GROMACS .gro file of C-alpha atoms in nm:
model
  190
    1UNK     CA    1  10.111  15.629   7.172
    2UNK     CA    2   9.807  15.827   7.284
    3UNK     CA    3   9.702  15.846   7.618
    4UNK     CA    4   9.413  15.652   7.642
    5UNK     CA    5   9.607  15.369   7.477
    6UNK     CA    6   9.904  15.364   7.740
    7UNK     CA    7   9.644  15.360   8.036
    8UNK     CA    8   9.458  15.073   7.859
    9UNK     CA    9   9.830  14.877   7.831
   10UNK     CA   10   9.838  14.995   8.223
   11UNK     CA   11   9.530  14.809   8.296
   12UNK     CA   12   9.596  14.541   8.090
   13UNK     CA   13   9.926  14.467   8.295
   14UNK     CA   14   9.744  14.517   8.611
   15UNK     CA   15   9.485  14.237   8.528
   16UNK     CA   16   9.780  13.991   8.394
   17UNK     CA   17   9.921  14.094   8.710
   18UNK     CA   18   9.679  13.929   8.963
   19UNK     CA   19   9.628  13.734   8.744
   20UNK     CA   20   9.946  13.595   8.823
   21UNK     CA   21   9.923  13.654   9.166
   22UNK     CA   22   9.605  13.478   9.230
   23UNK     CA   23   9.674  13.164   9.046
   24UNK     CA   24  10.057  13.098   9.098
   25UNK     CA   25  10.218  12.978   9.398
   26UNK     CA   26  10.433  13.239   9.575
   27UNK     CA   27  10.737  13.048   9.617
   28UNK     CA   28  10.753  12.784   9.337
   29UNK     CA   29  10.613  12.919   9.075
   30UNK     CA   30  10.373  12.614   8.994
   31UNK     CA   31  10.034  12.637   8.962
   32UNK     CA   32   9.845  12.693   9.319
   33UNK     CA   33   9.563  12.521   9.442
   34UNK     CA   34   9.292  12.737   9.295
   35UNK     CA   35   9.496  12.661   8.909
   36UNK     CA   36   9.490  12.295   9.003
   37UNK     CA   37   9.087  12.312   9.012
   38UNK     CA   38   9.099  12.430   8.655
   39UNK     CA   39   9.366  12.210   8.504
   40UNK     CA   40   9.167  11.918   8.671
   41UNK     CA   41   8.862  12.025   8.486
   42UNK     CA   42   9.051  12.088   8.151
   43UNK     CA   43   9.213  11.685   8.195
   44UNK     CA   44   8.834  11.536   8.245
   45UNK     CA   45   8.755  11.719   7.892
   46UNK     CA   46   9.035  11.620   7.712
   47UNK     CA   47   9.000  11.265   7.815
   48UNK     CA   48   8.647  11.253   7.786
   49UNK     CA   49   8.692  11.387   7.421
   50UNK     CA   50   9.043  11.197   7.340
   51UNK     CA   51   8.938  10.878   7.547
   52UNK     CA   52   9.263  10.845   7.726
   53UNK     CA   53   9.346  10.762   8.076
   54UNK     CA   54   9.538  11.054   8.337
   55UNK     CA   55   9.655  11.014   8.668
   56UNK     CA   56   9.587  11.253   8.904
   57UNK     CA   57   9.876  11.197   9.195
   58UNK     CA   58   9.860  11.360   9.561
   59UNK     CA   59  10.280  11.365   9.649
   60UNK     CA   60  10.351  11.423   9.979
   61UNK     CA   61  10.697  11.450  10.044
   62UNK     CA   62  10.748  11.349  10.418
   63UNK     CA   63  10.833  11.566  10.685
   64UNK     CA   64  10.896  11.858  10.530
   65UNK     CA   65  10.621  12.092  10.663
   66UNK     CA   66  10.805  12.020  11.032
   67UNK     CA   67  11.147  12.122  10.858
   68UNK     CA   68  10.957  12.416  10.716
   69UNK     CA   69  10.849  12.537  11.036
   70UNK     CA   70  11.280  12.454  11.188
   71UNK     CA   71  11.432  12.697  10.883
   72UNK     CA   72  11.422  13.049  10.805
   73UNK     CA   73  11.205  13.207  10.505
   74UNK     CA   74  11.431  13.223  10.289
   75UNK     CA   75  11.596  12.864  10.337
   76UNK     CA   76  11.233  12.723  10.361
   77UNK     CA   77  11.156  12.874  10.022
   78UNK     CA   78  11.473  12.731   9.886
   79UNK     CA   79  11.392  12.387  10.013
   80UNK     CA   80  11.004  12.406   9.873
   81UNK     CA   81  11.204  12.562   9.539
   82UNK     CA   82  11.413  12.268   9.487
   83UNK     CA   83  11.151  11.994   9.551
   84UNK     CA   84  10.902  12.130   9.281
   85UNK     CA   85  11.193  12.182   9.056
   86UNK     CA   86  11.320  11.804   9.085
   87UNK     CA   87  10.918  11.690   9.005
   88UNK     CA   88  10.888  11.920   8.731
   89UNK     CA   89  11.222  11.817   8.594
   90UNK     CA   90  11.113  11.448   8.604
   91UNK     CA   91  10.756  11.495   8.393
   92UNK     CA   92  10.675  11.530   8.050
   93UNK     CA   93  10.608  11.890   7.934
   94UNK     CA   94  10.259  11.780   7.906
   95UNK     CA   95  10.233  11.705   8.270
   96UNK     CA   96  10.134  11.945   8.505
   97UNK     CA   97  10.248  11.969   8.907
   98UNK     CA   98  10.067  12.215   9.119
   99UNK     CA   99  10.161  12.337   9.452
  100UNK     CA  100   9.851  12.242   9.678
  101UNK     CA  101   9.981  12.293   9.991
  102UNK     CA  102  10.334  12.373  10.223
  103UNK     CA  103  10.427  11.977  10.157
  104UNK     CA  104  10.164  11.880   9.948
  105UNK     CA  105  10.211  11.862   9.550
  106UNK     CA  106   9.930  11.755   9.292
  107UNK     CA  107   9.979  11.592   8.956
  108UNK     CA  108   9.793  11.567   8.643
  109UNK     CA  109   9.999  11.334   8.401
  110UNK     CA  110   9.741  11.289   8.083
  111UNK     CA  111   9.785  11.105   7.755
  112UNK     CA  112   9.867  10.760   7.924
  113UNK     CA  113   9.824  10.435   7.809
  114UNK     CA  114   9.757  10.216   8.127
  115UNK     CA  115   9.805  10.234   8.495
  116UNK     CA  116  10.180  10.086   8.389
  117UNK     CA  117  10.244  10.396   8.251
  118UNK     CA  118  10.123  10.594   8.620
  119UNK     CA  119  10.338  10.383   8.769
  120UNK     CA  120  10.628  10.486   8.550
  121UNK     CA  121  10.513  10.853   8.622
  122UNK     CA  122  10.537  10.805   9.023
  123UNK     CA  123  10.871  10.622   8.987
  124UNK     CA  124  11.027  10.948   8.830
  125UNK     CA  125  10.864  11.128   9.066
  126UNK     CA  126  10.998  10.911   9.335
  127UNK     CA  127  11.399  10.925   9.183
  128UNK     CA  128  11.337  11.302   9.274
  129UNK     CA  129  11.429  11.262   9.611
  130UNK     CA  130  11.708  11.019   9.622
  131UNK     CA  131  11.959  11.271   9.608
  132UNK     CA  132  11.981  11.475   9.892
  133UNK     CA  133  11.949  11.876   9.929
  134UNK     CA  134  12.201  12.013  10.101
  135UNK     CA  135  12.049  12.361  10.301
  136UNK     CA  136  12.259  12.580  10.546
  137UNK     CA  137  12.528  12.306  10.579
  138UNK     CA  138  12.251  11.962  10.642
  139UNK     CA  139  12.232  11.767  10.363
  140UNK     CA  140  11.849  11.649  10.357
  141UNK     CA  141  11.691  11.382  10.252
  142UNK     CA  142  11.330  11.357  10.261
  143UNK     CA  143  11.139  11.026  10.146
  144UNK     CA  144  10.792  11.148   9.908
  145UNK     CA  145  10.452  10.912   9.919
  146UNK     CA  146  10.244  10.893   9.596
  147UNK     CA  147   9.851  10.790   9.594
  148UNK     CA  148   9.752  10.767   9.264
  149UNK     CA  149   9.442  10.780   9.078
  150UNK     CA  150   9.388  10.637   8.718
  151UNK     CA  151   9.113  10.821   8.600
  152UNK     CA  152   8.897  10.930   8.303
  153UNK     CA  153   8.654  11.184   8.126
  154UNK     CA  154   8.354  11.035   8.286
  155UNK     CA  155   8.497  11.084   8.630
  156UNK     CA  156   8.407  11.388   8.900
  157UNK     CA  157   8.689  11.656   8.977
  158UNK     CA  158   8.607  11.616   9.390
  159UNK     CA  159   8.560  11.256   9.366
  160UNK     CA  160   8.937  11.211   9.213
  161UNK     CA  161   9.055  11.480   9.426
  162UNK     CA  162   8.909  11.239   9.734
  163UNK     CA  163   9.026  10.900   9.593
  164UNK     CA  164   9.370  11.029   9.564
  165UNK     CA  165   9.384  11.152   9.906
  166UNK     CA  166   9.229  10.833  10.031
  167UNK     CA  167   9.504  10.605   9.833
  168UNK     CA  168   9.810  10.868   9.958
  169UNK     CA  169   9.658  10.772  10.320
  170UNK     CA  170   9.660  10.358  10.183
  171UNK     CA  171  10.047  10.440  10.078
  172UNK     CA  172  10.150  10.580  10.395
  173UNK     CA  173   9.992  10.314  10.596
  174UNK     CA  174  10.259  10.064  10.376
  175UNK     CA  175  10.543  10.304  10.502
  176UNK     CA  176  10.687  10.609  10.369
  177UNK     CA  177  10.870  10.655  10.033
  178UNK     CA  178  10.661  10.485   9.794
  179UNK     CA  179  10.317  10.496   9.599
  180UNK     CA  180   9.983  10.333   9.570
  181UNK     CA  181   9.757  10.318   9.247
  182UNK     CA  182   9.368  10.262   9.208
  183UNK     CA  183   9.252  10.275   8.846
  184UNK     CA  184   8.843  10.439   8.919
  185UNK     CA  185   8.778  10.337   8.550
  186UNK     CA  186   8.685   9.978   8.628
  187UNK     CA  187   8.720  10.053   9.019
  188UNK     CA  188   8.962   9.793   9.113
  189UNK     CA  189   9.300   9.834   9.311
  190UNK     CA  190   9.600   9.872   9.089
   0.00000   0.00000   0.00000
């Protein structure tokens, strides 16, 4: 392989690189906030083309940005690690969670039927943290709050991004360790 050719591979591994970097939380893996933007975006097209519902669900799992703050590094990252394992585990491969924020998680579930089938989607998402995660000897159980928008193609990225914070807030207000649903098609409370 000629020189110019191995510098071009260089470069081209640089730019896949940050890539990477820029788009991919640190510690999970998933998708980081600046990813979720675009996977939002690609959802509204698809259902504005296909003509089927998505949820887009804000999980918060409770408490865990003041255990963060009471670990070390690397047992925080382990915790963190776990969590978006569990959610990923419990989604179709079609679904996508993105890492948003230290205790904050968003989902795109797309290709669903009704706001039965979001509901099904938060349950699983919900089993995730029944068992507990044992970290430097303390098992740990921390309980996760859904809000959850049922949304389609003719819908506004910011405006479902603000409708499912709004319904996590209506979800917490009911207690922690469960979900709330609005379906923004026909604008009525789920």
């Amino acid at each position: 392989i000629t020189s110019p050719h191995r510098a071009e591979r260089r470069r081209r591994g640089r730019v896949v690189e940050l890539t990477r970097q820029i788009t991919l939380d640190e510690v999970t893996g998933l998708p980081n906030a600046r990813s979720f933007e675009m996977l939002l975006a690609s959802a509204l097209r698809r259902s504005a083309r296909t003509s089927c519902p998505f949820a887009l669900m804000r999980v918060e799992i409770d408490g865990l940005a003041r255990l963060l703050d009471e670990l070390d590094m690397s047992d925080a990252h382990r915790l963190v690690d776990i969590h978006a394992a569990r959610l990923t585990q419990r989604l179709r491969p079609s679904d996508q969670v993105c890492r948003v924020d230290g205790d904050t998680f968003m989902v795109i579930a797309e290709d669903l039927g009704d706001v039965q089938d979001a509901a099904g989607v938060a349950y699983r998402l919900l089993s995730t943290v029944v068992e507990p995660i044992e970290i430097v000897g303390r098992r740990i159980r921390l309980p996760m709050t859904i809000g959850v928008v049922v949304a389609d193609g003719a819908s506004a990225g910011h405006d479902l991004i603000g409708a499912a914070s709004s319904t996590l807030q209506d979800a917490l207000r009911d207690g922690q360790g469960g979900f709330r649903i609005i379906d923004v098609r026909s604008g009525l409370a789920a």
